[in-house]
């Protein structure tokens, strides 16, 4: 049986330890990440009390939930922050492509009112040049946002590596302290968990403890960041096989590196990556698609008219060559390909990633992928040995809007791949190559008229101009019509006509006519001619009509009106006009911003609830500590009384023996 003295002394020691713990809790009431502590005791065999450990009061499940919810909130907050800045710019009327489109086409309509007005032509030219420049400016702004996101990523990766290094170092300190002393490393563990909370703002992480109760930190996808006293650092890498040249992320294990799936990172880094890889790429390609289609359709239509000098129209705009990335595993690194948009087929171009896949040394197919890597379309296999190339050696892929040229067939092998995104650089590179407003081809290349001797008042009109290429149409290189081209119509009856060439030779005869539109097409002559005509009524026998080269058409605006009508035609993917395509981009930005705002608010609420649950378990309550302090003070006083009683008893015993 222990003596009364030893019982009282152990009680004093126990109360002192508990008061010390209460004091530590009270002193750290405002310390971020501090977990309140409690000192446990057990009754000692033979009497008295034995102090065991001073431990933290924590719930690791709740802590993990806090870290997970913090990561989720940081993801949305980071993404939303970047997108809000973008939304505030792209939605402004002063920078809107729609505003510049309206200005340019309005100026074109003014020029159409008087094609001979040099000032009006110059004004239209200036507005179209400004439109091209605005495509450049917006594309550069998008590129700047990608650069900003990359810089944020670089800074975040440095911060992550610093945090994981500190966590690993604390593992070392904890192990040393707890194995060489009987004390628990409570404060060090609090610091470690606070570092983990900071880390969870950057990444979605999972925390476990090994047999020595040392912390291990893994990415949500399983790769280890911290193992005992070692941390594996993250690195940013450049993916040369990606046509967008996006930075990738890998984990450095010292002897080797491991690529990390960027769609599973979570946290603010995950938000930055998704903003950069998904949204920025989408915005860049959507804007590029509009610029590419705009340049193509304007060029094609301008080529079908005559400019202020009476010359055939030229290309008004140009875009940069399409960049092609060869797969690093290709059989011959010196064998490349060139890609261009098929003239007049830009409406078939999508914002997808395109991949040329060699099926043999001379055959290939084209596959398109969305940004998630899903196949969206696939061409038939094209055999270069049997397919007919263009005059300069390109092979057209029907339905895809592109043509492909190979460096040196057949120096390719099965499995060779080449990737490109046709819309990627179009907006940043579009420029007006025409040097003045005189190059706007507002006039039609042909003029039509009714003979003055006609008995009817039926009028002839141009129904279409489809081709002015001298090698494939009725138009000569120097300006004019080939003699063998359709140049007159003579009606032998109201429903019968002879279509004659320049020398009067009958090229075709139509009888039983009921529809007087597109007469050359009905005669099978329109495709070779490159033009067609229509009548607005039923002629009578003897009526004749002529078709000539429009050498005196300075005041004609036939093709100018065609150019102006392109503003409202559904040319982008065959379903959207230029304006509606840009509006789709603005709408997508606004909708995504609103969705992210909602998700951010919801995730913040969930995070705060998790933090509150953690605080309910681990945070210091001054009221509770005040009650404990009073109780432990009373316990201390009582134990002191026990010691006093023991001393009195001992003194009485000594006196009795004396």
Short mmCIF file of N, CA and C in Angstrom, two decimals, residues 102-227:
data_model
loop_
_atom_site.label_atom_id
_atom_site.label_comp_id
_atom_site.label_asym_id
_atom_site.label_seq_id
_atom_site.Cartn_x
_atom_site.Cartn_y
_atom_site.Cartn_z
N UNK A 102 -19.95 44.43 -87.51
CA UNK A 102 -21.01 45.37 -87.90
C UNK A 102 -20.41 46.60 -88.59
N UNK A 103 -19.33 47.12 -88.02
CA UNK A 103 -18.70 48.31 -88.60
C UNK A 103 -18.16 48.03 -90.00
N UNK A 104 -17.51 46.89 -90.16
CA UNK A 104 -16.90 46.56 -91.45
C UNK A 104 -17.95 46.34 -92.53
N UNK A 105 -18.96 45.56 -92.21
CA UNK A 105 -19.96 45.27 -93.24
C UNK A 105 -20.86 46.47 -93.50
N UNK A 106 -21.06 47.33 -92.51
CA UNK A 106 -21.79 48.58 -92.74
C UNK A 106 -21.02 49.47 -93.70
N UNK A 107 -19.70 49.55 -93.51
CA UNK A 107 -18.87 50.33 -94.42
C UNK A 107 -18.88 49.73 -95.83
N UNK A 108 -18.94 48.40 -95.92
CA UNK A 108 -19.01 47.74 -97.22
C UNK A 108 -20.31 48.08 -97.93
N UNK A 109 -21.40 48.13 -97.18
CA UNK A 109 -22.69 48.49 -97.77
C UNK A 109 -22.65 49.92 -98.30
N UNK A 110 -21.96 50.80 -97.58
CA UNK A 110 -21.81 52.18 -98.05
C UNK A 110 -21.04 52.21 -99.36
N UNK A 111 -19.98 51.39 -99.45
CA UNK A 111 -19.21 51.31 -100.70
C UNK A 111 -20.05 50.73 -101.82
N UNK A 112 -20.92 49.80 -101.49
CA UNK A 112 -21.79 49.20 -102.50
C UNK A 112 -22.76 50.22 -103.09
N UNK A 113 -23.10 51.23 -102.28
CA UNK A 113 -24.03 52.25 -102.76
C UNK A 113 -23.43 53.04 -103.91
N UNK A 114 -22.10 53.15 -103.92
CA UNK A 114 -21.42 53.82 -105.03
C UNK A 114 -20.02 53.21 -105.17
N UNK A 115 -19.92 52.11 -105.93
CA UNK A 115 -18.62 51.43 -106.06
C UNK A 115 -17.52 52.29 -106.65
N UNK A 116 -17.87 53.43 -107.25
CA UNK A 116 -16.84 54.29 -107.82
C UNK A 116 -16.29 55.28 -106.79
N UNK A 117 -16.87 55.30 -105.59
CA UNK A 117 -16.43 56.23 -104.55
C UNK A 117 -15.18 55.68 -103.87
N UNK A 118 -14.04 56.28 -104.19
CA UNK A 118 -12.76 55.81 -103.63
C UNK A 118 -12.73 55.94 -102.12
N UNK A 119 -13.29 57.02 -101.58
CA UNK A 119 -13.29 57.24 -100.14
C UNK A 119 -14.09 56.16 -99.42
N UNK A 120 -15.23 55.77 -99.99
CA UNK A 120 -16.06 54.73 -99.38
C UNK A 120 -15.33 53.39 -99.40
N UNK A 121 -14.67 53.11 -100.51
CA UNK A 121 -13.88 51.87 -100.59
C UNK A 121 -12.76 51.88 -99.54
N UNK A 122 -12.10 53.03 -99.40
CA UNK A 122 -11.00 53.15 -98.44
C UNK A 122 -11.51 52.96 -97.02
N UNK A 123 -12.68 53.49 -96.73
CA UNK A 123 -13.25 53.34 -95.39
C UNK A 123 -13.60 51.88 -95.12
N UNK A 124 -14.17 51.20 -96.10
CA UNK A 124 -14.49 49.78 -95.94
C UNK A 124 -13.21 48.97 -95.73
N UNK A 125 -12.19 49.31 -96.50
CA UNK A 125 -10.89 48.64 -96.35
C UNK A 125 -10.35 48.81 -94.94
N UNK A 126 -10.39 50.03 -94.43
CA UNK A 126 -9.87 50.31 -93.09
C UNK A 126 -10.63 49.53 -92.03
N UNK A 127 -11.94 49.44 -92.17
CA UNK A 127 -12.74 48.72 -91.18
C UNK A 127 -12.47 47.23 -91.21
N UNK A 128 -12.29 46.66 -92.39
CA UNK A 128 -11.95 45.24 -92.46
C UNK A 128 -10.55 44.99 -91.90
N UNK A 129 -9.65 45.92 -92.12
CA UNK A 129 -8.31 45.79 -91.56
C UNK A 129 -8.36 45.85 -90.04
N UNK A 130 -9.20 46.74 -89.50
CA UNK A 130 -9.37 46.82 -88.05
C UNK A 130 -9.99 45.54 -87.49
N UNK A 131 -10.91 44.95 -88.26
CA UNK A 131 -11.53 43.69 -87.83
C UNK A 131 -10.47 42.60 -87.72
N UNK A 132 -9.60 42.49 -88.73
CA UNK A 132 -8.53 41.50 -88.67
C UNK A 132 -7.62 41.77 -87.48
N UNK A 133 -7.32 43.05 -87.24
CA UNK A 133 -6.47 43.42 -86.11
C UNK A 133 -7.12 43.07 -84.79
N UNK A 134 -8.46 43.19 -84.72
CA UNK A 134 -9.15 42.86 -83.47
C UNK A 134 -9.14 41.35 -83.22
N UNK A 135 -9.22 40.57 -84.28
CA UNK A 135 -9.03 39.12 -84.13
C UNK A 135 -7.65 38.85 -83.52
N UNK A 136 -6.63 39.56 -84.03
CA UNK A 136 -5.27 39.40 -83.51
C UNK A 136 -5.21 39.76 -82.03
N UNK A 137 -5.82 40.91 -81.68
CA UNK A 137 -5.75 41.39 -80.30
C UNK A 137 -6.43 40.43 -79.33
N UNK A 138 -7.60 39.94 -79.71
CA UNK A 138 -8.31 39.00 -78.83
C UNK A 138 -7.55 37.69 -78.72
N UNK A 139 -6.99 37.24 -79.83
CA UNK A 139 -6.20 36.00 -79.79
C UNK A 139 -4.98 36.18 -78.90
N UNK A 140 -4.35 37.35 -78.98
CA UNK A 140 -3.18 37.62 -78.13
C UNK A 140 -3.59 37.70 -76.67
N UNK A 141 -4.77 38.25 -76.41
CA UNK A 141 -5.26 38.30 -75.03
C UNK A 141 -5.47 36.89 -74.49
N UNK A 142 -6.06 36.02 -75.32
CA UNK A 142 -6.26 34.63 -74.91
C UNK A 142 -4.91 33.96 -74.65
N UNK A 143 -3.95 34.23 -75.54
CA UNK A 143 -2.61 33.67 -75.36
C UNK A 143 -1.97 34.19 -74.07
N UNK A 144 -2.20 35.47 -73.76
CA UNK A 144 -1.67 36.04 -72.52
C UNK A 144 -2.28 35.35 -71.30
N UNK A 145 -3.56 34.99 -71.39
CA UNK A 145 -4.20 34.29 -70.28
C UNK A 145 -3.58 32.90 -70.08
N UNK A 146 -3.22 32.25 -71.18
CA UNK A 146 -2.53 30.96 -71.07
C UNK A 146 -1.16 31.15 -70.40
N UNK A 147 -0.45 32.19 -70.83
CA UNK A 147 0.85 32.47 -70.23
C UNK A 147 0.71 32.75 -68.75
N UNK A 148 -0.31 33.53 -68.38
CA UNK A 148 -0.55 33.85 -66.97
C UNK A 148 -0.83 32.57 -66.18
N UNK A 149 -1.65 31.69 -66.76
CA UNK A 149 -1.97 30.43 -66.08
C UNK A 149 -0.70 29.59 -65.92
N UNK A 150 0.15 29.57 -66.94
CA UNK A 150 1.40 28.82 -66.86
C UNK A 150 2.32 29.38 -65.78
N UNK A 151 2.38 30.71 -65.68
CA UNK A 151 3.20 31.32 -64.64
C UNK A 151 2.67 30.99 -63.26
N UNK A 152 1.34 31.00 -63.12
CA UNK A 152 0.72 30.63 -61.85
C UNK A 152 1.03 29.17 -61.52
N UNK A 153 1.03 28.33 -62.54
CA UNK A 153 1.35 26.91 -62.33
C UNK A 153 2.79 26.75 -61.86
N UNK A 154 3.70 27.46 -62.49
CA UNK A 154 5.10 27.36 -62.10
C UNK A 154 5.29 27.79 -60.65
N UNK A 155 4.63 28.89 -60.27
CA UNK A 155 4.71 29.37 -58.89
C UNK A 155 4.10 28.36 -57.92
N UNK A 156 2.96 27.78 -58.32
CA UNK A 156 2.28 26.80 -57.46
C UNK A 156 3.11 25.54 -57.27
N UNK A 157 3.74 25.08 -58.35
CA UNK A 157 4.57 23.87 -58.25
C UNK A 157 5.74 24.11 -57.30
N UNK A 158 6.34 25.30 -57.36
CA UNK A 158 7.42 25.63 -56.43
C UNK A 158 6.92 25.61 -54.99
N UNK A 159 5.73 26.18 -54.78
CA UNK A 159 5.15 26.21 -53.43
C UNK A 159 4.84 24.80 -52.94
N UNK A 160 4.34 23.94 -53.81
CA UNK A 160 4.02 22.56 -53.45
C UNK A 160 5.28 21.82 -53.04
N UNK A 161 6.32 21.95 -53.83
CA UNK A 161 7.58 21.27 -53.51
C UNK A 161 8.15 21.75 -52.18
N UNK A 162 7.99 23.03 -51.89
CA UNK A 162 8.45 23.57 -50.61
C UNK A 162 7.64 22.98 -49.45
N UNK A 163 6.32 22.87 -49.64
CA UNK A 163 5.46 22.32 -48.59
C UNK A 163 5.75 20.84 -48.34
N UNK A 164 5.89 20.07 -49.41
CA UNK A 164 6.16 18.63 -49.22
C UNK A 164 7.53 18.41 -48.58
N UNK A 165 8.48 19.30 -48.89
CA UNK A 165 9.79 19.21 -48.25
C UNK A 165 9.68 19.46 -46.75
N UNK A 166 8.88 20.44 -46.36
CA UNK A 166 8.70 20.74 -44.93
C UNK A 166 7.98 19.59 -44.22
N UNK A 167 6.98 19.00 -44.90
CA UNK A 167 6.24 17.88 -44.30
C UNK A 167 7.18 16.70 -44.06
N UNK A 168 8.02 16.40 -45.07
CA UNK A 168 8.98 15.30 -44.94
C UNK A 168 9.99 15.59 -43.82
N UNK A 169 10.44 16.83 -43.72
CA UNK A 169 11.39 17.20 -42.67
C UNK A 169 10.76 17.07 -41.28
N UNK A 170 9.48 17.41 -41.16
CA UNK A 170 8.79 17.25 -39.88
C UNK A 170 8.64 15.78 -39.52
N UNK A 171 8.45 14.92 -40.52
CA UNK A 171 8.43 13.47 -40.25
C UNK A 171 9.73 13.05 -39.58
N UNK A 172 10.85 13.58 -40.06
CA UNK A 172 12.15 13.26 -39.50
C UNK A 172 12.24 13.74 -38.05
N UNK A 173 11.79 14.98 -37.81
CA UNK A 173 11.85 15.54 -36.46
C UNK A 173 10.92 14.79 -35.49
N UNK A 174 9.73 14.44 -35.98
CA UNK A 174 8.77 13.72 -35.14
C UNK A 174 9.34 12.36 -34.74
N UNK A 175 9.89 11.67 -35.72
CA UNK A 175 10.44 10.35 -35.43
C UNK A 175 11.57 10.43 -34.40
N UNK A 176 12.44 11.41 -34.58
CA UNK A 176 13.56 11.58 -33.65
C UNK A 176 13.07 11.89 -32.25
N UNK A 177 12.12 12.80 -32.11
CA UNK A 177 11.62 13.21 -30.80
C UNK A 177 10.90 12.08 -30.10
N UNK A 178 10.05 11.38 -30.82
CA UNK A 178 9.21 10.37 -30.18
C UNK A 178 9.96 9.07 -29.91
N UNK A 179 11.08 8.85 -30.60
CA UNK A 179 11.85 7.63 -30.32
C UNK A 179 12.95 7.84 -29.29
N UNK A 180 13.32 9.09 -29.06
CA UNK A 180 14.40 9.35 -28.09
C UNK A 180 13.88 9.90 -26.76
N UNK A 181 12.61 10.30 -26.74
CA UNK A 181 12.01 10.78 -25.49
C UNK A 181 10.67 10.10 -25.32
N UNK A 182 10.09 10.30 -24.20
CA UNK A 182 8.76 9.72 -23.94
C UNK A 182 7.66 10.70 -24.31
N UNK A 183 8.03 11.82 -24.90
CA UNK A 183 7.05 12.87 -25.22
C UNK A 183 6.44 12.64 -26.59
N UNK A 184 5.19 13.06 -26.74
CA UNK A 184 4.53 13.06 -28.05
C UNK A 184 4.86 14.38 -28.74
N UNK A 185 5.09 14.32 -30.04
CA UNK A 185 5.45 15.53 -30.80
C UNK A 185 4.19 16.25 -31.26
N UNK A 186 3.40 16.66 -30.29
CA UNK A 186 2.08 17.24 -30.61
C UNK A 186 2.19 18.50 -31.45
N UNK A 187 3.04 19.43 -31.03
CA UNK A 187 3.15 20.69 -31.76
C UNK A 187 3.69 20.46 -33.16
N UNK A 188 4.62 19.53 -33.31
CA UNK A 188 5.16 19.24 -34.64
C UNK A 188 4.10 18.62 -35.54
N UNK A 189 3.26 17.77 -34.95
CA UNK A 189 2.19 17.16 -35.74
C UNK A 189 1.15 18.21 -36.14
N UNK A 190 0.89 19.17 -35.26
CA UNK A 190 -0.01 20.27 -35.62
C UNK A 190 0.55 21.06 -36.79
N UNK A 191 1.83 21.36 -36.71
CA UNK A 191 2.47 22.10 -37.80
C UNK A 191 2.38 21.32 -39.11
N UNK A 192 2.56 20.02 -39.00
CA UNK A 192 2.52 19.17 -40.19
C UNK A 192 1.13 19.18 -40.81
N UNK A 193 0.11 19.07 -39.99
CA UNK A 193 -1.26 19.07 -40.51
C UNK A 193 -1.64 20.43 -41.08
N UNK A 194 -1.09 21.50 -40.50
CA UNK A 194 -1.35 22.83 -41.06
C UNK A 194 -0.71 22.96 -42.43
N UNK A 195 0.48 22.37 -42.59
CA UNK A 195 1.13 22.36 -43.90
C UNK A 195 0.31 21.55 -44.90
N UNK A 196 -0.28 20.45 -44.44
CA UNK A 196 -1.11 19.63 -45.32
C UNK A 196 -2.34 20.42 -45.77
N UNK A 197 -2.91 21.20 -44.85
CA UNK A 197 -4.06 22.03 -45.23
C UNK A 197 -3.66 23.04 -46.30
N UNK A 198 -2.49 23.65 -46.15
CA UNK A 198 -2.00 24.57 -47.17
C UNK A 198 -1.77 23.83 -48.49
N UNK A 199 -1.24 22.60 -48.39
CA UNK A 199 -1.00 21.79 -49.59
C UNK A 199 -2.31 21.45 -50.28
N UNK A 200 -3.36 21.19 -49.48
CA UNK A 200 -4.65 20.81 -50.06
C UNK A 200 -5.29 21.96 -50.84
N UNK A 201 -4.84 23.19 -50.60
CA UNK A 201 -5.33 24.30 -51.40
C UNK A 201 -4.81 24.20 -52.83
N UNK A 202 -3.67 23.55 -53.02
CA UNK A 202 -3.07 23.41 -54.35
C UNK A 202 -3.49 22.12 -55.04
N UNK A 203 -3.67 21.04 -54.26
CA UNK A 203 -3.88 19.71 -54.84
C UNK A 203 -4.91 18.93 -54.05
N UNK A 204 -5.54 17.99 -54.70
CA UNK A 204 -6.39 17.01 -54.00
C UNK A 204 -5.46 15.89 -53.51
N UNK A 205 -5.36 15.73 -52.20
CA UNK A 205 -4.38 14.79 -51.64
C UNK A 205 -5.05 13.82 -50.67
N UNK A 206 -4.38 12.72 -50.43
CA UNK A 206 -4.82 11.73 -49.45
C UNK A 206 -3.68 11.51 -48.46
N UNK A 207 -4.03 11.51 -47.17
CA UNK A 207 -3.03 11.37 -46.11
C UNK A 207 -3.24 10.07 -45.36
N UNK A 208 -2.16 9.35 -45.13
CA UNK A 208 -2.18 8.13 -44.33
C UNK A 208 -0.99 8.16 -43.37
N UNK A 209 -0.95 7.20 -42.44
CA UNK A 209 0.16 7.12 -41.49
C UNK A 209 0.72 5.71 -41.52
N UNK A 210 2.04 5.60 -41.54
CA UNK A 210 2.69 4.30 -41.59
C UNK A 210 2.77 3.68 -40.20
N UNK A 211 3.50 2.57 -40.07
CA UNK A 211 3.58 1.85 -38.79
C UNK A 211 4.24 2.68 -37.70
N UNK A 212 5.05 3.64 -38.07
CA UNK A 212 5.69 4.52 -37.10
C UNK A 212 4.88 5.78 -36.84
N UNK A 213 3.64 5.80 -37.34
CA UNK A 213 2.76 6.96 -37.22
C UNK A 213 3.35 8.19 -37.89
N UNK A 214 4.13 7.96 -38.95
CA UNK A 214 4.65 9.06 -39.74
C UNK A 214 3.75 9.28 -40.95
N UNK A 215 3.57 10.51 -41.33
CA UNK A 215 2.61 10.88 -42.36
C UNK A 215 3.12 10.53 -43.76
N UNK A 216 2.24 9.96 -44.58
CA UNK A 216 2.49 9.79 -46.01
C UNK A 216 1.44 10.60 -46.76
N UNK A 217 1.86 11.28 -47.81
CA UNK A 217 0.95 12.13 -48.59
C UNK A 217 0.97 11.67 -50.03
N UNK A 218 -0.20 11.36 -50.56
CA UNK A 218 -0.34 10.91 -51.95
C UNK A 218 -1.26 11.85 -52.71
N UNK A 219 -1.04 11.94 -54.01
CA UNK A 219 -2.00 12.60 -54.87
C UNK A 219 -3.28 11.77 -54.89
N UNK A 220 -4.39 12.39 -55.28
CA UNK A 220 -5.66 11.66 -55.34
C UNK A 220 -5.57 10.48 -56.30
N UNK A 221 -4.71 10.60 -57.32
CA UNK A 221 -4.54 9.51 -58.28
C UNK A 221 -3.57 8.44 -57.79
N UNK A 222 -3.02 8.61 -56.57
CA UNK A 222 -2.24 7.56 -55.93
C UNK A 222 -0.74 7.76 -55.87
N UNK A 223 -0.19 8.67 -56.64
CA UNK A 223 1.26 8.85 -56.67
C UNK A 223 1.73 9.52 -55.37
N UNK A 224 2.83 9.02 -54.79
CA UNK A 224 3.29 9.53 -53.50
C UNK A 224 4.05 10.85 -53.62
N UNK A 225 3.68 11.81 -52.76
CA UNK A 225 4.42 13.06 -52.67
C UNK A 225 5.41 13.03 -51.50
N UNK A 226 4.98 12.41 -50.38
CA UNK A 226 5.82 12.34 -49.19
C UNK A 226 5.83 10.91 -48.67
N UNK A 227 7.01 10.35 -48.50
CA UNK A 227 7.19 9.04 -47.87
C UNK A 227 8.24 9.20 -46.78
#
